[in-house]
Coordinates of C-alpha atoms in Angstrom, one line a residue:
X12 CA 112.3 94.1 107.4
X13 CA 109.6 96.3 105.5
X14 CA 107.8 94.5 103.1
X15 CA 106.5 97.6 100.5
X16 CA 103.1 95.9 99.2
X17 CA 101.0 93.2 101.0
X18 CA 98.9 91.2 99.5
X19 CA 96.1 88.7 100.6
X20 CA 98.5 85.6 100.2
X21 CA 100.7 87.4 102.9
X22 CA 97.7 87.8 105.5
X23 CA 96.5 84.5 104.6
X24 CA 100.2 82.9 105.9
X25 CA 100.9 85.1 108.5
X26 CA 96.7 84.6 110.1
X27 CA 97.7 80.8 109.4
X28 CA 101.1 80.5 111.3
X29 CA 99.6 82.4 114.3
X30 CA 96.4 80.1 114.5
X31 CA 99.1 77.2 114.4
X32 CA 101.5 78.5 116.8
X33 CA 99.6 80.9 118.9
X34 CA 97.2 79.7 121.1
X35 CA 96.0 83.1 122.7
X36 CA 95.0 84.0 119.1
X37 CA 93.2 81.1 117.7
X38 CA 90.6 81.4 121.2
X39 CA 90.7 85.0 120.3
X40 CA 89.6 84.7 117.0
X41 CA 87.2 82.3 118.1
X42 CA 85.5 84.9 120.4
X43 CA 84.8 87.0 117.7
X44 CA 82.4 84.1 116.4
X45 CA 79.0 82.7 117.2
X46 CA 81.3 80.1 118.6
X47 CA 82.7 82.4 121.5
X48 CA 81.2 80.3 124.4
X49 CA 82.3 76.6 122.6
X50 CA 85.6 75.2 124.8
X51 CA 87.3 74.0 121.6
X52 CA 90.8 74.0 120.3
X53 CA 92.8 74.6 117.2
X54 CA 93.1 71.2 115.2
X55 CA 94.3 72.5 111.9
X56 CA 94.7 75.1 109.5
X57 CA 94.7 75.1 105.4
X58 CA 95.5 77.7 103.2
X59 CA 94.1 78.1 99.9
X60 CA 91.4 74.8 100.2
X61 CA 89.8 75.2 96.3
X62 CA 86.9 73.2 94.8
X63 CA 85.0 73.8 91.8
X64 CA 82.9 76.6 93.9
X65 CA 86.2 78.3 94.4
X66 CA 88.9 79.4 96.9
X67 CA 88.9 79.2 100.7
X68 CA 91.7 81.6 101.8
X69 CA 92.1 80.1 105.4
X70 CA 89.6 77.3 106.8
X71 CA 90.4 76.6 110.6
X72 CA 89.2 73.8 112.0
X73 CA 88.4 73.6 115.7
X74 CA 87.8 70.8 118.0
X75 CA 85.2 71.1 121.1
X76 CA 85.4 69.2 124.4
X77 CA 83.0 66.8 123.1
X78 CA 84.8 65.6 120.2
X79 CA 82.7 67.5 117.6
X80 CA 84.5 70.3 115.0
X81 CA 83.7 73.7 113.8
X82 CA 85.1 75.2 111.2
X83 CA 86.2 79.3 110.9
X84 CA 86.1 80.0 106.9
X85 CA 87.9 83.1 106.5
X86 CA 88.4 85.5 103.5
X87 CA 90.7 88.0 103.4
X88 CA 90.7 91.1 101.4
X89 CA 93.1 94.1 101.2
X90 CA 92.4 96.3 98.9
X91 CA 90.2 94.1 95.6
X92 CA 86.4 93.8 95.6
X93 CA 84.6 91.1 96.8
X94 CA 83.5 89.0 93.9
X95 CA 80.1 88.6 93.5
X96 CA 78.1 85.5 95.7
X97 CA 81.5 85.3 97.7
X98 CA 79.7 84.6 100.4
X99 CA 77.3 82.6 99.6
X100 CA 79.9 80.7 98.1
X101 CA 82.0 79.8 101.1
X102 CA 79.1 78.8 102.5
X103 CA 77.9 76.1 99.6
X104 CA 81.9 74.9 100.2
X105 CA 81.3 74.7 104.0
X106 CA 78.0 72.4 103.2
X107 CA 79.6 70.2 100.9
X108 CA 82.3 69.7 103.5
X109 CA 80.4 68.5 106.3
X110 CA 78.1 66.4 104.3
X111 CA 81.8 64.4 103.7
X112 CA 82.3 64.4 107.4
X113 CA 85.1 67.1 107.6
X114 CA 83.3 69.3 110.2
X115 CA 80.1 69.7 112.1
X116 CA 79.4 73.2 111.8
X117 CA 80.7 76.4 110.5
X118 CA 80.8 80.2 110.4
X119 CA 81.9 82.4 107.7
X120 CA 84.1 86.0 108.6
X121 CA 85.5 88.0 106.7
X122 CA 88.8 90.0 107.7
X123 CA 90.2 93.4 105.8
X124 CA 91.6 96.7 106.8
X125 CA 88.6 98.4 108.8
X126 CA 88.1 101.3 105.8
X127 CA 87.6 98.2 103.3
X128 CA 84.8 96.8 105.9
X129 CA 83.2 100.2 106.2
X130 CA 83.4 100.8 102.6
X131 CA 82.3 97.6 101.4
X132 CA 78.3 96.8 100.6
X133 CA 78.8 92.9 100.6
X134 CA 80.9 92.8 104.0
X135 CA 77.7 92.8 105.5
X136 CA 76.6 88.6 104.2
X137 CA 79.1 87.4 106.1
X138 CA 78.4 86.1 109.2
X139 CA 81.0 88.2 111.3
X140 CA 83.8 90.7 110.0
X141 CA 87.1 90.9 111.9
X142 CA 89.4 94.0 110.9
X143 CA 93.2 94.2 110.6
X144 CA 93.3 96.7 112.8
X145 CA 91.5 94.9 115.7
X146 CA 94.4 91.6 115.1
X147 CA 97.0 94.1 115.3
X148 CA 95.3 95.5 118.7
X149 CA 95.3 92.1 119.7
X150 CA 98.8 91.5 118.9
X151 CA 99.9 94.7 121.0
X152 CA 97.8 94.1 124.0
X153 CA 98.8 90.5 124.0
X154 CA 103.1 90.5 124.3
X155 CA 105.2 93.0 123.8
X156 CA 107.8 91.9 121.9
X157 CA 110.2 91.9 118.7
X158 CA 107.1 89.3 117.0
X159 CA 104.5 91.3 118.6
X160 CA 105.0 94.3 117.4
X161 CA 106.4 93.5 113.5
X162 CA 103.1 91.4 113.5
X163 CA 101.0 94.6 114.3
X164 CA 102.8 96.4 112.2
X165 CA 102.7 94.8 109.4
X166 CA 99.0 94.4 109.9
X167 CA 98.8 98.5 110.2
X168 CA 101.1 98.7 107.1
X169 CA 98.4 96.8 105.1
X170 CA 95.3 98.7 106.3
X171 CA 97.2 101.9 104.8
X172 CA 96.7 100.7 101.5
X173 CA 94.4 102.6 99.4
X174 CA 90.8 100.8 99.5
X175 CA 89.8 99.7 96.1
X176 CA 87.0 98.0 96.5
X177 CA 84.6 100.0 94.8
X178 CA 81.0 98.4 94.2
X179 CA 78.5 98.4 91.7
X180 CA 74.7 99.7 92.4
X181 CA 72.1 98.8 90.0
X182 CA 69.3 100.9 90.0
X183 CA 66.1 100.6 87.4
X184 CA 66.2 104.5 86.3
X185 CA 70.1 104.8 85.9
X186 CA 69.8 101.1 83.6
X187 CA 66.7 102.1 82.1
X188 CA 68.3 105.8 80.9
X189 CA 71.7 104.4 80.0
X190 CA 69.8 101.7 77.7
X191 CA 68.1 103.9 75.9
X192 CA 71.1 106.4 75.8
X193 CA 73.0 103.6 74.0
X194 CA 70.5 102.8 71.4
X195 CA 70.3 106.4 70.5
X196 CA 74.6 106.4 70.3
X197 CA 74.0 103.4 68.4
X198 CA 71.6 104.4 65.6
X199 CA 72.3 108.1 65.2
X200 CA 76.3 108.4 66.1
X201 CA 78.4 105.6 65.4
X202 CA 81.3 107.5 64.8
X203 CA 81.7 107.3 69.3
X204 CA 81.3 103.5 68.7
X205 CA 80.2 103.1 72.3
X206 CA 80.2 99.6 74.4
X207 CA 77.4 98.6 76.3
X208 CA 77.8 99.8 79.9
X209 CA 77.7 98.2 83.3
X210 CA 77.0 101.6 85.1
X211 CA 76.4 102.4 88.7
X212 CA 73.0 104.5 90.3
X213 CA 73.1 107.7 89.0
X214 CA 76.2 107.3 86.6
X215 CA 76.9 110.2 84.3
X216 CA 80.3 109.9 83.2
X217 CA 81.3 107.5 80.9
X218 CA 84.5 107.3 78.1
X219 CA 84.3 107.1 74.3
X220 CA 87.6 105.8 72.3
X221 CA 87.2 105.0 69.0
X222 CA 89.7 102.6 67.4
X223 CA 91.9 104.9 66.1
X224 CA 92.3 107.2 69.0
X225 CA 96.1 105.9 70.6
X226 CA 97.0 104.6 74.0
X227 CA 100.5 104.5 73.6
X228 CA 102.7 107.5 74.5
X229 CA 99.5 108.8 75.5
X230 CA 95.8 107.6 76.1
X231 CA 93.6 109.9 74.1
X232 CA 89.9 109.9 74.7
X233 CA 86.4 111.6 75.1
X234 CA 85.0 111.8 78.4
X235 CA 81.5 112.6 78.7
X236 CA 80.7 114.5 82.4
X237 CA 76.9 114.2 81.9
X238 CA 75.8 116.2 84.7
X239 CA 78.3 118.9 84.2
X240 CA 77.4 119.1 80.6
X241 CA 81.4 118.8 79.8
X242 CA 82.4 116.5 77.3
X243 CA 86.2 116.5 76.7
X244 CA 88.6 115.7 74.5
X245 CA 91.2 114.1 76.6
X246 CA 95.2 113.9 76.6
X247 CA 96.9 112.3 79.4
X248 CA 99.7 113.5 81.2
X249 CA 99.9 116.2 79.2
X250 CA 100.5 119.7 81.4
X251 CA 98.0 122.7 80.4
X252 CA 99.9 125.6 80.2
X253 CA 102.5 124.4 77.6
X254 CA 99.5 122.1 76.0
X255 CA 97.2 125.0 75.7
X256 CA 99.6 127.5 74.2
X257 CA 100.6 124.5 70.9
X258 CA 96.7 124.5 70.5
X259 CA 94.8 127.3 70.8
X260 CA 95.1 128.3 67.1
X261 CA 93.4 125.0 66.3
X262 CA 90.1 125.6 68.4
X263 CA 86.5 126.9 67.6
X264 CA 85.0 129.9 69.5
X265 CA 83.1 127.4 72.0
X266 CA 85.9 125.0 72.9
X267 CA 88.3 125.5 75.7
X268 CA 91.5 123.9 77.5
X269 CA 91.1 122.7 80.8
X270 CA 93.1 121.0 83.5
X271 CA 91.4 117.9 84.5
X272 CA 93.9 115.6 87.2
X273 CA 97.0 115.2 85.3
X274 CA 95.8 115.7 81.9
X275 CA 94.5 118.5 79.5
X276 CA 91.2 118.6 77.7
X277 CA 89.5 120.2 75.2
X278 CA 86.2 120.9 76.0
X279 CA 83.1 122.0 75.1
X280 CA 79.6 122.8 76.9
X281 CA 75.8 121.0 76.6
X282 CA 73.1 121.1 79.0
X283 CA 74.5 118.8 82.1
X284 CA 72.0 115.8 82.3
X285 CA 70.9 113.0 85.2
X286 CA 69.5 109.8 84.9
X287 CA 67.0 110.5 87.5
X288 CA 65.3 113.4 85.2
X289 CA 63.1 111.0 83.1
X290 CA 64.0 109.9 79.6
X291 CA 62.0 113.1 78.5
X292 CA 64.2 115.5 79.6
X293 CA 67.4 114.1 79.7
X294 CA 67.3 111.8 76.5
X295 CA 67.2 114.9 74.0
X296 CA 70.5 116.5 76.7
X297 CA 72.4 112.8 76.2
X298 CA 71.6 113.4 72.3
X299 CA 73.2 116.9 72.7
X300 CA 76.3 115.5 74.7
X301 CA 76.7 112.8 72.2
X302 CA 76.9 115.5 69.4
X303 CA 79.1 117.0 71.0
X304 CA 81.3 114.3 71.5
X305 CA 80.9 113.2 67.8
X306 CA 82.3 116.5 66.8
X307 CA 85.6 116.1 69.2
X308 CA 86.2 112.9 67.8
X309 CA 86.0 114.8 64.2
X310 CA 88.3 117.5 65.3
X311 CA 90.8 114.9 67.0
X312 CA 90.9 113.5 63.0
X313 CA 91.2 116.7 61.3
X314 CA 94.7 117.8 63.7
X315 CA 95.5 114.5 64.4
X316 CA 99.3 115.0 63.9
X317 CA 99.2 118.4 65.6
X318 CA 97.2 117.6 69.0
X319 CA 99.1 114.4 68.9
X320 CA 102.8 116.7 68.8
X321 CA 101.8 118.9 71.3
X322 CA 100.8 116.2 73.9
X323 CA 104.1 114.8 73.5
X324 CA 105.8 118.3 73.9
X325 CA 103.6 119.0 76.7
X326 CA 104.3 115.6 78.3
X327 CA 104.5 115.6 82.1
X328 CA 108.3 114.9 83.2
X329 CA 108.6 111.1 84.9
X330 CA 109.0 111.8 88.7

């Protein structure tokens, strides 16, 4: 049976039924805890526990010799970002739940394809991390059979899945520079009718897309490339050579067509800019780029119904 895209709720069922039903792998998982050394024994499994702090995807409860549990609180990720405080957050549930006598103790781990641990800045606050890759391991090593091996498998399957769990950096210079970058769009180039930003360290591209710039066939937008110094006119999907040739008798001297991904832009050229120059240097090179990028928008609204024909015509053909 292939299943084509796995999800968390799928790990969180299939981790669950094992730790039920498989005692092997409940005292393996186990000895990838603090709790290694503890004799203790599986006495149950929930999926999906919620409170008003949130969601425990699988809390397994184990009992010791001496009659005393421990919980495992485990989240699983496959391919979405961790949500901010996740951790700190299972851990406020795992409080609250042994002040009302459900456990003793806990620990908090958190299980994902081992690119999505090595990728991942906030893997690191929980208190052990267990990869997809090492449970299928475990699953081969362990029995080879039919179960075994779809188990691992399916494990495998989901680690292939591309990683998406890109993270935010703040960093003082990049905020500080983008802050001031905005008031500047604000006050002298409203026409780009830029949004706040929430930007990572050392961020220099960002999108403009004024109300009247369409989505639908195809997402038109300027992008602004900062420390290329490209700021570009973009139409999606559109292919180059046939987009080019409907538009080059529409363009200035200084503008040009390029490929960028799947799309074509119309570009043109300022002095490429980082945060990490100092507002003295690279405010007045944001200023340029905005220009720039105010005078695209006013060439999208002169040819509207041109640019807008030829990105149809030069649509890229549905696989």
């Amino acid at each position: 049976m292939a299943v084509e895209r796995k999800y968390e709720r799928d790990i969180d069922l299939l981790l669950a039924e094992e730790l039920i039903v498989n005692p092997a792998f409940s005292a393996w998982l186990k000895g990838q805890t603090r709790f290694a050394d503890v004799p203790a024994v599986i006495a149950d499994v929930f999926v999906s526990r919620s409170d008003n702090l949130g969601e425990s995807d699988l809390i397994v409860i184990y009992t010791r010799d001496d009659g005393l549990n421990f919980a495992v609180l485990i989240e699983d990720k496959v391919d979405a970002p961790l949500q901010p405080d996740q951790a700190s957050r299972y851990r406020l549930r795992a409080e609250r739940e042994i002040s009302s006598g459900k456990y003793n103790d806990f620990t908090v781990i958190l299980c994902a394809p081992i690119s999505y641990l090595a990728n991942s800045l906030k893997a690191a606050e929980f208190d052990t991390t267990v990869s997809f890759e090492d449970i299928a391991a475990f699953f081969l090593v362990n029995g080879d059979t039919p179960r075994c091996r779809y188990r691992a498998s399916f494990l495998l399957g989901a680690g292939t899945r591309r990683v998406n769990n890109w993270e935010r950096q703040v960093d003082d210079i990049t905020e500080v520079f983008w802050s001031a970058a905005y008031a500047v769009a604000i006050k002298e180039f409203p026409i780009l009718e830029m949004k706040p930003l929430k930007v990572t360290k050392d961020s220099t591209w960002i999108n403009f897309r004024p109300r009247d710039m369409p989505t639908m066939p195809h997402r038109i937008y300027v992008s602004v490339k900062g420390e290329r110094g490209y700021m570009d006119l973009t139409f999606s999907d559109a292919q180059v050579d046939l987009f080019h040739g409907k538009v080059a008798h529409l363009l200035d001297p200084d503008m040009s067509v390029h490929k960028t991904g799947k799309s074509s832009a119309i570009r043109l050229q300022t002095d490429g800019f980082m945060p990490r120059e100092g507002l003295e240097a690279a405010i007045p090179k944001a200023r340029a780029a905005f220009a720039a990028c105010a005078r695209l928008i006013r060439f999208y609204r002169a040819h509207r119904a041109e640019l807008d024909a030829a990105t149809t015509s030069a649509a890229t053909p549905p696989n």
